[in-house]
Coordinates of C-alpha atoms in Angstrom, one line a residue:
M1 CA 3.2 -0.3 14.2
A2 CA 6.8 -2.4 12.3
E3 CA 7.6 -5.1 11.5
V4 CA 9.7 -8.0 12.5
V5 CA 12.3 -11.3 12.7
S6 CA 15.8 -11.9 12.1
P7 CA 16.3 -8.1 11.6
V8 CA 16.1 -7.8 7.7
P9 CA 17.9 -4.0 7.2
G10 CA 16.4 -1.7 5.1
A11 CA 17.1 -0.9 1.2
G12 CA 19.3 -3.9 0.9
R13 CA 21.8 -3.1 3.7
R14 CA 23.4 -5.4 5.9
E15 CA 23.8 -6.3 9.7
P16 CA 26.8 -5.6 11.0
G17 CA 28.7 -8.3 12.4
E18 CA 31.7 -8.9 14.7
V19 CA 34.5 -6.0 13.2
G20 CA 37.7 -8.1 12.4
R21 CA 41.1 -6.9 11.1
A22 CA 40.3 -3.8 8.6
R23 CA 41.1 -4.4 5.3
G24 CA 40.0 -0.7 4.3
P25 CA 41.6 2.8 4.7
P26 CA 43.9 2.9 7.9
V27 CA 42.8 4.3 10.9
A28 CA 44.8 7.7 11.1
D29 CA 46.5 8.8 14.2
P30 CA 44.1 9.9 17.0
G31 CA 45.4 13.4 17.0
A32 CA 45.2 13.5 13.1
A33 CA 41.8 15.6 12.8
L34 CA 40.2 17.1 15.8
S35 CA 37.8 20.0 16.1
P36 CA 39.2 23.4 17.3
Q37 CA 38.2 22.4 20.9
G38 CA 40.6 19.3 20.2
E39 CA 38.1 16.5 20.1
I40 CA 35.6 14.5 17.8
I41 CA 32.3 16.4 18.3
E42 CA 28.6 15.3 17.6
G43 CA 27.9 16.0 14.1
C44 CA 31.0 14.9 12.6
R45 CA 30.7 12.8 9.6
L46 CA 33.4 10.1 8.6
P47 CA 33.7 6.6 7.5
V48 CA 33.4 4.0 10.2
L49 CA 34.5 0.5 9.7
R50 CA 31.6 -2.1 10.0
R51 CA 31.6 -6.0 8.5
N52 CA 28.6 -6.8 6.2
Q53 CA 27.0 -10.2 5.9
D54 CA 29.5 -11.5 3.5
N55 CA 32.0 -11.1 6.3
E56 CA 33.8 -8.2 4.4
D57 CA 34.6 -5.2 6.0
E58 CA 33.5 -1.9 4.6
W59 CA 33.9 2.1 5.7
P60 CA 30.4 3.8 5.1
L61 CA 29.9 7.3 5.8
A62 CA 28.2 7.7 9.6
E63 CA 27.3 10.7 11.2
I64 CA 28.4 10.8 15.3
L65 CA 25.3 11.3 17.2
S66 CA 26.8 11.3 20.8
V67 CA 30.0 10.6 22.8
K68 CA 30.6 8.9 26.0
D69 CA 33.5 8.6 28.2
I70 CA 33.6 5.0 30.1
S71 CA 36.6 4.6 32.4
G72 CA 38.5 6.7 30.4
R73 CA 37.6 5.6 27.0
K74 CA 35.5 7.1 24.8
L75 CA 32.7 5.6 22.5
F76 CA 31.0 7.1 19.8
Y77 CA 27.2 6.4 19.0
V78 CA 27.2 6.5 15.0
H79 CA 24.5 6.6 12.8
Y80 CA 25.2 5.3 9.2
I81 CA 24.2 7.6 6.6
D82 CA 21.5 6.0 4.1
F83 CA 21.2 3.0 6.4
N84 CA 18.3 2.0 8.2
K85 CA 18.7 3.4 11.9
R86 CA 18.2 0.0 13.4
L87 CA 21.9 -0.3 12.2
D88 CA 23.3 2.4 14.4
E89 CA 25.8 1.6 17.0
W90 CA 28.4 2.4 19.6
V91 CA 31.7 2.0 18.2
T92 CA 35.3 2.4 19.8
H93 CA 38.0 5.2 18.3
E94 CA 39.9 2.2 16.6
R95 CA 36.6 2.0 13.9
L96 CA 37.3 5.6 12.7
D97 CA 38.7 7.0 9.7
L98 CA 39.8 10.2 10.6
K99 CA 41.7 11.1 7.7
K100 CA 38.4 12.2 6.1
I101 CA 36.6 13.7 8.9
Q102 CA 33.8 16.4 8.0
F103 CA 33.1 18.8 11.2
P104 CA 29.6 20.3 11.2
K105 CA 29.3 23.6 9.3
K106 CA 27.7 26.2 10.8
E107 CA 24.1 26.8 9.9
A108 CA 23.5 29.6 7.6
K109 CA 21.2 32.2 8.7
T110 CA 17.4 31.4 7.9
P111 CA 15.7 33.8 5.5
T112 CA 13.1 36.2 7.2
K113 CA 9.7 36.7 6.3
N114 CA 8.8 40.7 6.6
G115 CA 11.8 41.2 8.5
L116 CA 10.7 38.9 11.2
P117 CA 12.9 35.9 12.2
G118 CA 11.5 32.4 11.4
S119 CA 11.8 29.4 9.3
R120 CA 11.5 30.0 5.2
P121 CA 8.0 29.4 4.3
G122 CA 7.4 26.2 2.2
S123 CA 6.7 26.2 -1.3
P124 CA 3.2 24.3 -2.1
E125 CA 4.5 24.1 -6.0
R126 CA 7.7 22.2 -4.4
E127 CA 5.4 20.3 -2.1
V128 CA 3.2 18.9 -4.6
K129 CA 6.2 18.1 -6.9
R130 CA 7.6 15.7 -4.2
K131 CA 4.5 13.8 -4.0
V132 CA 4.5 10.3 -5.6
E133 CA 2.8 9.7 -9.0
V134 CA 1.1 6.4 -8.7
V135 CA -0.1 6.5 -12.0
S136 CA 1.9 7.2 -15.3
P137 CA 0.7 9.5 -17.1
A138 CA 0.6 7.4 -20.2
T139 CA -2.0 5.0 -18.4
P140 CA -5.3 6.7 -17.7
V141 CA -6.7 6.3 -14.2
P142 CA -9.2 3.4 -14.4
S143 CA -12.5 3.9 -13.5
E144 CA -13.8 2.2 -10.1
T145 CA -16.9 0.7 -11.7
A146 CA -15.9 0.6 -15.4
P147 CA -15.3 -3.2 -15.9
A148 CA -11.5 -4.1 -17.0
S149 CA -11.3 -7.3 -19.2
V150 CA -9.2 -9.9 -18.0
F151 CA -7.3 -12.0 -20.7
P152 CA -7.6 -15.9 -19.9
Q153 CA -5.1 -17.7 -18.2
N154 CA -5.1 -20.8 -20.3
G155 CA -1.8 -21.5 -22.2
S156 CA -0.1 -19.0 -24.4
A157 CA -3.2 -16.6 -23.9
R158 CA -1.5 -15.4 -20.9
R159 CA 1.2 -13.7 -22.8
A160 CA -1.5 -11.8 -25.0
V161 CA -0.1 -8.6 -24.3
A162 CA 3.4 -8.5 -23.9
A163 CA 4.7 -6.1 -20.8
Q164 CA 5.9 -2.7 -22.1
P165 CA 9.5 -2.0 -20.9
G166 CA 10.0 0.7 -18.3
R167 CA 6.3 0.4 -17.5
K168 CA 6.9 -1.3 -14.1
R169 CA 5.9 0.9 -11.0
K170 CA 9.0 1.5 -8.8
S171 CA 7.3 4.3 -6.6
N172 CA 6.3 3.1 -3.4
C173 CA 2.7 2.0 -4.0
L174 CA 1.7 3.5 -0.3
G175 CA 3.0 6.9 -1.1
T176 CA 6.1 8.9 0.6
D177 CA 5.9 9.9 4.4
E178 CA 5.3 13.4 3.1
D179 CA 2.6 12.1 0.7
S180 CA 0.6 10.1 3.3
Q181 CA 0.1 13.1 5.6
D182 CA -0.5 15.7 2.9
S183 CA -3.2 17.9 2.6
S184 CA -5.1 18.8 -0.2
D185 CA -3.3 22.0 -1.0
G186 CA 0.0 20.3 -0.9
I187 CA 1.2 21.8 2.5
P188 CA 1.9 19.0 5.2
S189 CA -0.4 18.8 7.7
A190 CA 0.5 18.2 11.2
P191 CA -0.4 14.4 12.4
R192 CA -3.6 13.9 14.0
M193 CA -3.2 14.2 17.8
T194 CA -6.5 11.9 18.2
G195 CA -5.8 8.3 17.3
S196 CA -3.3 8.7 14.9
L197 CA 0.1 7.0 16.0
V198 CA 2.1 8.6 13.1
S199 CA 5.3 9.9 14.7
D200 CA 5.8 13.7 14.0
R201 CA 9.5 13.7 12.9
S202 CA 9.9 17.5 13.6
H203 CA 10.1 17.1 17.2
D204 CA 13.1 14.5 17.3
D205 CA 15.7 15.1 19.6
I206 CA 19.2 13.5 20.1
V207 CA 17.7 11.2 22.4
T208 CA 14.8 9.4 20.5
R209 CA 17.4 9.1 17.8
M210 CA 19.8 6.5 19.9
K211 CA 18.5 3.3 21.2
N212 CA 18.4 3.1 24.8
I213 CA 17.6 -0.5 25.5
E214 CA 20.5 -2.7 25.3
C215 CA 18.6 -6.2 25.5
I216 CA 15.4 -7.4 26.3
E217 CA 14.4 -10.8 27.5
L218 CA 10.8 -12.0 26.7
G219 CA 10.2 -15.6 27.8
R220 CA 12.7 -17.9 26.2
H221 CA 13.9 -15.4 23.6
R222 CA 16.3 -12.3 23.9
L223 CA 15.7 -9.3 21.7
K224 CA 18.0 -6.8 20.7
P225 CA 15.9 -3.3 20.3
W226 CA 16.2 -1.5 17.1
Y227 CA 15.3 2.0 17.8
F228 CA 14.5 4.2 20.8
S229 CA 11.6 3.2 23.1
P230 CA 10.7 5.5 26.2
Y231 CA 11.0 3.2 29.2
P232 CA 11.9 4.6 32.3
Q233 CA 15.3 6.5 32.4
E234 CA 16.5 4.1 35.4
L235 CA 16.3 0.9 33.2
T236 CA 18.1 2.2 30.3
T237 CA 21.5 1.8 31.8
L238 CA 20.5 -2.0 32.7
P239 CA 22.4 -4.8 30.3
V240 CA 18.9 -6.7 30.2
L241 CA 15.5 -5.6 30.7
Y242 CA 13.2 -8.5 31.8
L243 CA 9.6 -8.8 30.4
C244 CA 7.0 -10.7 31.7
E245 CA 5.8 -12.4 28.3
F246 CA 2.2 -12.7 29.2
C247 CA 1.1 -9.1 31.1
L248 CA 4.5 -7.5 29.6
K249 CA 5.5 -6.0 33.0
Y250 CA 8.9 -4.8 32.9
G251 CA 11.6 -5.4 35.8
R252 CA 14.9 -4.9 36.4
S253 CA 16.6 -7.8 37.2
L254 CA 15.7 -11.8 37.0
K255 CA 14.8 -12.0 40.4
C256 CA 12.2 -9.2 40.0
L257 CA 10.5 -11.1 37.1
Q258 CA 11.1 -14.4 39.0
R259 CA 9.2 -12.9 41.8
H260 CA 6.5 -11.2 39.7
L261 CA 5.8 -14.8 38.1
T262 CA 4.6 -15.8 41.3
K263 CA 2.0 -13.3 41.6
C264 CA 0.9 -13.0 38.0
D265 CA -1.8 -15.5 36.9
L266 CA -2.0 -14.9 33.2
R267 CA -1.0 -17.4 30.8
H268 CA -2.6 -15.6 27.7
P269 CA -3.0 -11.5 26.8
P270 CA -6.0 -10.2 28.5
G271 CA -9.1 -10.0 27.0
N272 CA -11.5 -11.7 24.7
E273 CA -10.0 -14.8 22.4
I274 CA -11.9 -14.2 19.3
Y275 CA -10.3 -16.7 16.8
R276 CA -8.2 -20.0 17.4
K277 CA -7.2 -22.5 14.9
G278 CA -4.8 -25.1 16.0
T279 CA -2.1 -23.4 18.0
I280 CA -2.6 -19.9 16.6
S281 CA -5.2 -17.7 19.0
F282 CA -6.3 -13.8 18.6
F283 CA -7.1 -12.0 21.3
E284 CA -9.0 -8.4 21.1
I285 CA -7.7 -6.2 24.1
D286 CA -9.7 -3.0 25.1
G287 CA -7.1 0.0 25.0
R288 CA -9.5 1.4 28.0
K289 CA -10.2 -2.1 29.7
N290 CA -6.9 -3.1 30.0
K291 CA -4.8 0.1 30.0
S292 CA -1.5 -1.1 31.6
Y293 CA -1.2 -4.1 29.5
S294 CA -1.9 -1.9 26.2
Q295 CA 0.7 0.4 27.5
N296 CA 3.5 -2.0 28.0
L297 CA 2.6 -3.6 24.6
C298 CA 3.2 0.0 23.2
L299 CA 6.4 0.0 25.0
L300 CA 7.7 -3.1 23.4
A301 CA 6.5 -2.4 20.1
K302 CA 8.1 0.7 19.6
C303 CA 11.8 -0.9 20.5
F304 CA 10.8 -2.3 16.8
L305 CA 8.7 0.6 14.8
D306 CA 10.8 4.1 14.2
H307 CA 7.9 5.7 12.4
K308 CA 5.2 5.5 15.2
T309 CA 5.1 7.3 18.3
L310 CA 3.9 6.3 21.7
Y311 CA 0.6 7.8 23.5
Y312 CA 0.1 6.8 26.7
D313 CA -3.6 7.5 25.9
T314 CA -4.5 3.7 24.5
D315 CA -8.3 4.3 25.3
P316 CA -8.9 5.1 21.3
F317 CA -7.6 1.7 20.4
L318 CA -8.3 -1.9 20.1
F319 CA -5.2 -4.3 20.2
Y320 CA -5.0 -7.7 18.3
V321 CA -2.5 -9.7 19.7
M322 CA -1.6 -13.1 17.6
T323 CA -0.6 -16.1 20.1
E324 CA 1.3 -19.0 20.0
Y325 CA 0.0 -22.0 22.4
D326 CA 2.1 -24.4 24.0
C327 CA 1.9 -26.4 27.1
K328 CA 3.0 -23.2 29.2
G329 CA 0.7 -20.8 27.9
F330 CA -0.1 -18.3 24.6
H331 CA 2.6 -16.5 23.6
I332 CA 3.1 -13.4 22.0
V333 CA 4.0 -13.7 18.4
G334 CA 2.7 -10.1 17.1
Y335 CA -0.1 -7.8 17.0
F336 CA -1.8 -4.7 15.2
S337 CA -3.8 -2.1 16.8
K338 CA -6.8 0.0 15.0
E339 CA -8.7 2.7 16.1
K340 CA -12.4 2.1 17.4
E341 CA -13.2 5.0 15.1
S342 CA -11.6 5.8 12.0
T343 CA -12.7 8.6 9.5
E344 CA -10.2 7.3 7.1
D345 CA -11.0 4.0 6.8
Y346 CA -7.8 2.8 8.5
N347 CA -8.0 -0.8 9.5
V348 CA -4.6 -0.9 11.3
A349 CA -2.8 1.6 13.3
C350 CA 0.4 -0.2 14.2
I351 CA 1.6 -3.8 13.1
L352 CA 4.2 -5.7 14.4
T353 CA 6.0 -9.4 14.4
L354 CA 8.4 -9.8 17.0
P355 CA 12.0 -10.9 15.6
P356 CA 11.8 -14.4 16.5
Y357 CA 8.7 -14.9 14.4
Q358 CA 9.8 -13.0 11.3
R359 CA 9.7 -14.5 7.8
R360 CA 7.7 -17.3 8.7
G361 CA 4.5 -16.2 7.4
Y362 CA 3.3 -14.4 10.4
G363 CA 3.2 -11.1 9.3
K364 CA 0.8 -11.7 6.4
L365 CA -1.2 -13.7 8.7
L366 CA -1.7 -10.5 10.8
I367 CA -2.5 -8.3 7.7
E368 CA -5.0 -11.1 6.6
F369 CA -6.7 -11.1 9.9
S370 CA -7.3 -7.4 10.0
Y371 CA -8.8 -7.7 6.3
E372 CA -11.4 -10.6 7.9
L373 CA -12.4 -8.1 10.5
S374 CA -13.0 -5.8 7.9
K375 CA -15.2 -8.0 6.0
V376 CA -17.3 -8.6 9.4
E377 CA -17.7 -4.9 9.5
G378 CA -18.8 -4.6 6.2
K379 CA -16.1 -2.0 5.3
T380 CA -12.9 -1.3 3.0
G381 CA -9.8 -0.8 5.1
T382 CA -6.2 0.5 4.4
P383 CA -3.4 0.6 7.0
E384 CA -2.1 4.0 8.2
K385 CA 0.6 5.4 6.7
P386 CA 3.5 5.6 6.7
L387 CA 4.6 1.9 7.0
S388 CA 7.8 0.8 8.1
D389 CA 9.9 -1.0 5.2
L390 CA 9.4 -4.4 6.4
G391 CA 5.7 -3.3 7.0
L392 CA 5.4 -2.0 3.1
L393 CA 7.0 -5.0 1.5
S394 CA 4.5 -7.4 3.7
Y395 CA 1.4 -5.4 2.6
R396 CA 2.5 -5.1 -1.1
S397 CA 2.8 -8.8 -1.4
Y398 CA -0.2 -9.6 0.4
W399 CA -2.4 -7.1 -1.6
S400 CA -0.5 -8.7 -4.7
Q401 CA -1.6 -11.9 -3.5
T402 CA -4.8 -11.5 -3.0
I403 CA -5.9 -9.6 -6.3
L404 CA -4.1 -12.4 -8.4
E405 CA -6.1 -15.0 -6.5
I406 CA -9.3 -13.2 -7.7
L407 CA -8.4 -12.4 -11.0
M408 CA -6.9 -16.2 -11.8
G409 CA -10.1 -17.6 -10.3
L410 CA -12.3 -15.5 -12.7
K411 CA -14.2 -17.7 -15.1
S412 CA -15.1 -16.9 -18.8
E413 CA -18.9 -16.5 -19.6
S414 CA -20.3 -17.5 -23.4
G415 CA -16.6 -17.5 -24.6
E416 CA -16.0 -13.8 -23.5
R417 CA -13.2 -12.7 -21.6
P418 CA -14.1 -12.2 -17.6
Q419 CA -14.8 -8.8 -16.5
I420 CA -14.5 -7.2 -13.2
T421 CA -14.3 -3.7 -11.9
I422 CA -12.0 -2.0 -9.1
N423 CA -15.3 -1.9 -6.8
E424 CA -16.0 -5.5 -7.1
I425 CA -12.5 -6.1 -6.1
S426 CA -12.6 -3.8 -3.3
E427 CA -15.9 -5.2 -2.2
I428 CA -14.6 -9.2 -2.3
T429 CA -11.2 -8.7 -0.7
S430 CA -12.2 -5.4 1.7
I431 CA -9.0 -3.8 0.2
K432 CA -9.6 -0.2 -0.1
K433 CA -10.1 0.8 -4.0
E434 CA -7.0 3.2 -3.9
D435 CA -4.8 0.5 -2.7
V436 CA -6.4 -2.0 -5.5
I437 CA -5.5 0.5 -8.2
S438 CA -2.0 1.3 -7.0
T439 CA -1.3 -2.7 -6.5
L440 CA -2.5 -3.2 -10.0
Q441 CA -0.3 -0.8 -11.5
Y442 CA 2.6 -1.8 -9.4
L443 CA 2.4 -5.4 -11.1
N444 CA 2.0 -3.8 -14.6
L445 CA -1.5 -5.4 -15.0
I446 CA -3.8 -2.5 -16.4
N447 CA -3.4 -1.8 -20.5
Y448 CA -6.0 0.8 -22.1
Y449 CA -6.9 -0.7 -25.3
K450 CA -9.6 0.3 -28.0
G451 CA -11.6 2.5 -25.3
Q452 CA -11.3 0.0 -22.5
Y453 CA -9.0 -1.4 -19.3
I454 CA -7.6 -4.9 -20.1
L455 CA -6.1 -6.9 -17.1
T456 CA -3.2 -8.8 -18.7
L457 CA -1.8 -11.7 -16.6
S458 CA 1.6 -13.0 -18.1
E459 CA 2.9 -16.1 -17.7
D460 CA 5.6 -15.0 -15.3
I461 CA 3.1 -13.5 -13.2
A462 CA 0.9 -16.4 -13.3
D463 CA 3.4 -18.7 -12.8
G464 CA 5.4 -16.5 -9.8
H465 CA 2.0 -16.3 -8.1
E466 CA 1.4 -19.9 -7.5
R467 CA 4.6 -20.5 -6.6
A468 CA 4.1 -18.3 -4.0
M469 CA 0.8 -19.6 -2.9
L470 CA 2.4 -23.2 -2.5
K471 CA 4.8 -21.5 0.6
R472 CA 1.8 -19.5 1.9
L473 CA 0.8 -22.1 4.4
L474 CA -0.6 -20.1 7.1
R475 CA -4.1 -18.8 6.4
I476 CA -7.4 -17.3 8.4
D477 CA -10.0 -20.0 8.3
S478 CA -13.1 -17.5 8.7
K479 CA -15.3 -20.4 10.3
C480 CA -12.8 -20.1 13.1
L481 CA -13.5 -16.3 13.7
H482 CA -16.1 -15.4 16.4
F483 CA -16.1 -11.7 16.4
T484 CA -19.0 -9.1 16.7
P485 CA -18.4 -5.3 15.6
K486 CA -19.4 -3.0 18.4
D487 CA -20.7 0.5 17.5
W488 CA -18.1 3.0 19.1
S489 CA -19.7 6.0 17.9
K490 CA -21.6 6.0 21.4
R491 CA -19.2 6.8 23.8
G492 CA -20.8 5.1 26.6
K493 CA -18.9 1.9 25.2
W494 CA -15.5 3.4 25.3

């Protein structure tokens, strides 16, 4: 599950601030454009006033998902088209541009097959074409065992092969949502019902598309949720939901929380502390043995993860919670979950850094810790797809830095260029081979020259990597890890 700091909207979009005087199109008279029933209805699209980070007014197109009446005043829940859902909000009538309203069209009748009603059958050819091509046809796919020569990184030798224009991979190196769930014949298969936390978006309804919690108080932080989370319905009308920061139990008032704190003796997550260095600790929590905590953790995480769903059966999962210690206890910073048994080599199911701790290196530390566990297990791993936008950025950055660290540390022998295989990189880092290949191609490092693959590190890439590593102060120290893998194939251990 996502990721998560001062909100960084997806695709370069910006957080709305306080809305001031509009400098955009004038707001029309309320009666200027109404539905045949005389009112604005759900499904309408129209420009809505919002303020961007530059403190400028803008009028992006938005869809009205819901309408409610409070004391005779109507509020409209809008989703800004092509913006991340975390920016959805309730707005007043004054922020709607009714001159450009688009009413929902009647759905065309769905073609039938063999005269029977139903949805139009999907075309396997069309589905295949939608898949992301990670490898450019101009660049052959490197063999996992064939060694690739690495140009030396001294002086001008870094520039031995110039980067070719237009070759840099712009595609999602983890694939799209469709790609990650597709079966071998190109037709999307349903998400796995055991273990997988990937949300089946086909069952989305209007309720789960709307944020339902206004604010969460967790210790010294107040968090504004980004997405829907299935907390009990009676709690969704409260202005603030109060959570115990140690056991994550929720209450409807500050008085309830204070009463709970007199009984709660936890000062750290339940489970075993398997890592501690400085003020950073990791706790391993079994989803079967600590079911209540695990479910409460999933409810909290769902507030900041849109692409994952929540199953109350937490038995098949382990949860690794990262905390920061002070005199009051161990405060949750973020976590990741993983299946006890994964046939797809997933070493992370959901991953999240809570908003107050984002952009401080904790997300990358969580990722590094998940691969450190894979190293101890003697496996290669990959996160369950699709990742959130922030999760994708974090993983792509981690893979790039880890692989470049390996390549730049290679030494030449007998005056020849150093050589390394994809398999060797995968074994050293525990990063799955597919992720190694996609990262090398995203960085545009692979060149095919005279029958062999050459990894060319340009001056810009090498310098950029060195600058990035100087900023990466938080690292996992394997000597501080005390972890013994279990054989979960024996169900008795569940």
